[in-house]
Short mmCIF file of C-alpha atoms in Angstrom, two decimals:
data_model
loop_
_atom_site.label_atom_id
_atom_site.label_comp_id
_atom_site.label_asym_id
_atom_site.label_seq_id
_atom_site.Cartn_x
_atom_site.Cartn_y
_atom_site.Cartn_z
CA MET A 1 62.55 -21.58 39.08
CA SER A 2 61.50 -20.85 42.84
CA ILE A 3 64.19 -20.88 45.44
CA GLU A 4 62.88 -24.05 46.81
CA ASP A 5 63.01 -25.64 43.35
CA LYS A 6 66.77 -24.44 43.16
CA LEU A 7 67.78 -25.86 46.55
CA ALA A 8 66.22 -29.19 45.49
CA ALA A 9 67.92 -29.02 41.96
CA LEU A 10 71.10 -28.57 43.77
CA GLY A 11 70.57 -31.38 46.24
CA LEU A 12 70.36 -29.13 49.28
CA VAL A 13 68.17 -29.73 52.29
CA LEU A 14 67.54 -27.02 54.83
CA PRO A 15 68.60 -27.95 58.35
CA ALA A 16 66.46 -26.92 61.25
CA PRO A 17 67.08 -22.95 62.09
CA PRO A 18 69.68 -22.71 64.53
CA ALA A 19 68.57 -21.67 67.88
CA PRO A 20 69.94 -18.74 69.71
CA ALA A 21 72.91 -19.45 72.29
CA GLY A 22 71.92 -16.25 74.42
CA ASN A 23 69.59 -13.92 75.37
CA TYR A 24 68.49 -12.92 71.74
CA VAL A 25 66.18 -13.61 68.57
CA PRO A 26 67.63 -15.41 65.63
CA TRP A 27 66.15 -12.68 63.24
CA ALA A 28 64.41 -9.57 63.81
CA GLN A 29 62.55 -7.66 61.03
CA VAL A 30 62.32 -3.95 60.64
CA GLU A 31 60.24 -2.79 58.15
CA ARG A 32 61.50 -4.42 54.74
CA LEU A 33 64.79 -5.29 56.37
CA LEU A 34 65.55 -8.71 58.08
CA TYR A 35 68.08 -9.09 60.35
CA VAL A 36 69.63 -12.66 60.46
CA GLY A 37 71.88 -13.32 63.52
CA GLY A 38 75.25 -14.76 63.24
CA ASN A 39 75.55 -18.64 63.47
CA VAL A 40 78.55 -20.70 63.28
CA GLY A 41 77.74 -23.27 61.24
CA GLY A 42 76.79 -26.45 62.91
CA LEU A 43 73.82 -27.76 61.14
CA ASN A 44 70.84 -29.14 63.10
CA GLY A 45 72.02 -27.90 66.32
CA GLN A 46 75.18 -29.82 66.31
CA ARG A 47 78.63 -28.58 67.07
CA PRO A 48 80.41 -27.10 64.09
CA LYS A 49 82.19 -29.96 62.11
CA TYR A 50 85.75 -28.45 62.49
CA VAL A 51 86.81 -26.11 65.33
CA GLY A 52 89.89 -23.77 65.86
CA ARG A 53 91.64 -21.06 63.94
CA VAL A 54 91.66 -20.70 60.02
CA GLY A 55 95.19 -21.10 59.00
CA ALA A 56 96.39 -23.36 61.84
CA GLU A 57 93.81 -26.08 63.11
CA VAL A 58 91.18 -25.29 60.16
CA THR A 59 92.17 -25.20 56.47
CA LEU A 60 91.01 -22.63 54.41
CA GLU A 61 88.82 -25.13 52.35
CA GLN A 62 87.60 -26.53 55.63
CA ALA A 63 86.50 -22.91 56.83
CA TYR A 64 85.01 -22.11 53.38
CA GLU A 65 82.81 -25.34 54.17
CA MET A 66 81.67 -23.95 57.51
CA ALA A 67 80.76 -20.58 55.77
CA ARG A 68 78.66 -23.04 53.53
CA TYR A 69 76.68 -24.25 56.19
CA CYS A 70 76.26 -20.80 57.78
CA GLY A 71 74.55 -20.14 54.80
CA LEU A 72 72.19 -23.17 54.85
CA ASN A 73 71.53 -22.04 58.24
CA HIS A 74 70.62 -18.56 57.32
CA LEU A 75 68.26 -19.73 54.50
CA ALA A 76 66.68 -22.30 57.15
CA ALA A 77 66.30 -19.28 59.40
CA MET A 78 65.01 -17.10 56.66
CA LYS A 79 62.46 -19.66 55.91
CA ALA A 80 61.07 -19.83 59.43
CA ALA A 81 61.11 -16.11 59.76
CA LEU A 82 59.26 -15.64 56.80
CA GLY A 83 57.79 -18.67 55.68
CA ASP A 84 58.40 -18.16 51.94
CA LEU A 85 62.16 -17.61 50.77
CA GLU A 86 60.47 -15.81 47.73
CA ARG A 87 59.77 -12.99 50.10
CA ILE A 88 63.61 -12.22 49.42
CA GLU A 89 63.97 -9.04 47.44
CA ARG A 90 67.99 -9.34 47.88
CA VAL A 91 70.69 -9.90 50.55
CA GLY A 92 72.20 -6.57 51.36
CA LYS A 93 75.17 -7.25 53.38
CA LEU A 94 76.87 -10.43 54.92
CA THR A 95 79.47 -9.75 57.81
CA GLY A 96 81.97 -12.51 58.31
CA TYR A 97 84.01 -13.21 61.35
CA LEU A 98 86.63 -15.50 61.24
CA ASN A 99 88.75 -17.45 64.09
CA ALA A 100 92.20 -16.72 62.41
CA ALA A 101 95.62 -17.82 63.19
CA PRO A 102 98.24 -14.96 63.23
CA GLY A 103 99.03 -14.15 59.82
CA PHE A 104 96.19 -15.59 58.28
CA VAL A 105 94.74 -12.76 55.53
CA ASP A 106 92.21 -14.70 53.25
CA MET A 107 89.02 -13.74 55.06
CA PRO A 108 87.13 -12.94 52.14
CA ARG A 109 87.68 -16.58 50.19
CA VAL A 110 86.39 -18.01 53.40
CA VAL A 111 83.19 -16.15 53.58
CA ASN A 112 82.80 -16.56 49.82
CA GLY A 113 81.52 -19.98 51.21
CA GLU A 114 78.36 -18.41 51.90
CA SER A 115 78.32 -15.82 49.33
CA ASP A 116 78.72 -18.65 46.64
CA LEU A 117 75.95 -20.66 47.78
CA LEU A 118 73.43 -17.50 48.07
CA VAL A 119 74.16 -16.75 44.50
CA GLU A 120 73.85 -20.23 43.30
CA VAL A 121 70.42 -20.56 45.21
CA LEU A 122 69.30 -16.78 44.89
CA GLY A 123 70.83 -15.93 41.56
CA GLU A 124 71.27 -12.01 41.55
CA ARG A 125 69.17 -11.60 44.43
CA GLY A 126 72.19 -13.24 46.24
CA ARG A 127 74.87 -10.96 45.54
CA HIS A 128 75.74 -8.57 48.29
CA ALA A 129 77.99 -6.04 50.01
CA GLY A 130 80.14 -7.73 52.88
CA ALA A 131 82.95 -7.76 55.33
CA ALA A 132 85.35 -10.30 56.52
CA ILE A 133 87.14 -9.73 59.75
CA GLY A 134 89.91 -11.80 61.44
CA VAL A 135 89.04 -12.21 65.19
CA ALA A 136 90.82 -13.76 68.16
CA SER A 137 88.27 -16.16 69.01
CA LEU A 138 84.42 -17.25 68.38
CA SER A 139 81.97 -19.11 70.29
CA ARG A 140 82.31 -22.87 70.58
CA GLY A 141 85.72 -22.58 68.98
CA ALA A 142 84.12 -22.22 65.59
CA PRO A 143 86.51 -21.02 62.72
CA VAL A 144 83.86 -18.86 60.87
CA GLU A 145 80.56 -16.91 62.06
CA ILE A 146 78.50 -15.01 59.75
CA GLU A 147 75.48 -12.59 60.01
CA MET A 148 73.63 -11.16 57.29
CA ILE A 149 70.91 -8.49 56.61
CA VAL A 150 68.44 -9.03 53.80
CA GLN A 151 65.70 -6.83 52.00
CA LEU A 152 62.48 -8.09 51.72
CA ARG A 153 59.87 -7.87 48.77
CA ALA A 154 57.04 -5.21 49.52
#
């Protein structure tokens, strides 16, 4: 089953790819690696559904949902960059940043929102290394921002 067929079977529709919020590009390809910039999970150019610190104003479950939206945005960006998601060999790494309240320590459980989506859609190609880091704040008050590195097929 193709990636596009898998998305349809899961009832998922890719949003418009996110536009950069600054002087950078949404992705950069270097040989067979695609670096996909961070996004904060707002779909179709909208503000994030939830804002604030994870563990205070935003629950772990809400932040997980936002991480899943980051994954949809990443898939949309990769489709725009590559034209065909089948060019993805495998996801190499995700780095997630959480706007974390003091004492919040479940960063990996939040970033799993995107990790779980990638495995659902890409299968084994979606399994990756990763890091989940708590920070004092994020752009637009977002609870989560994730970036990724993807290996492309030759």
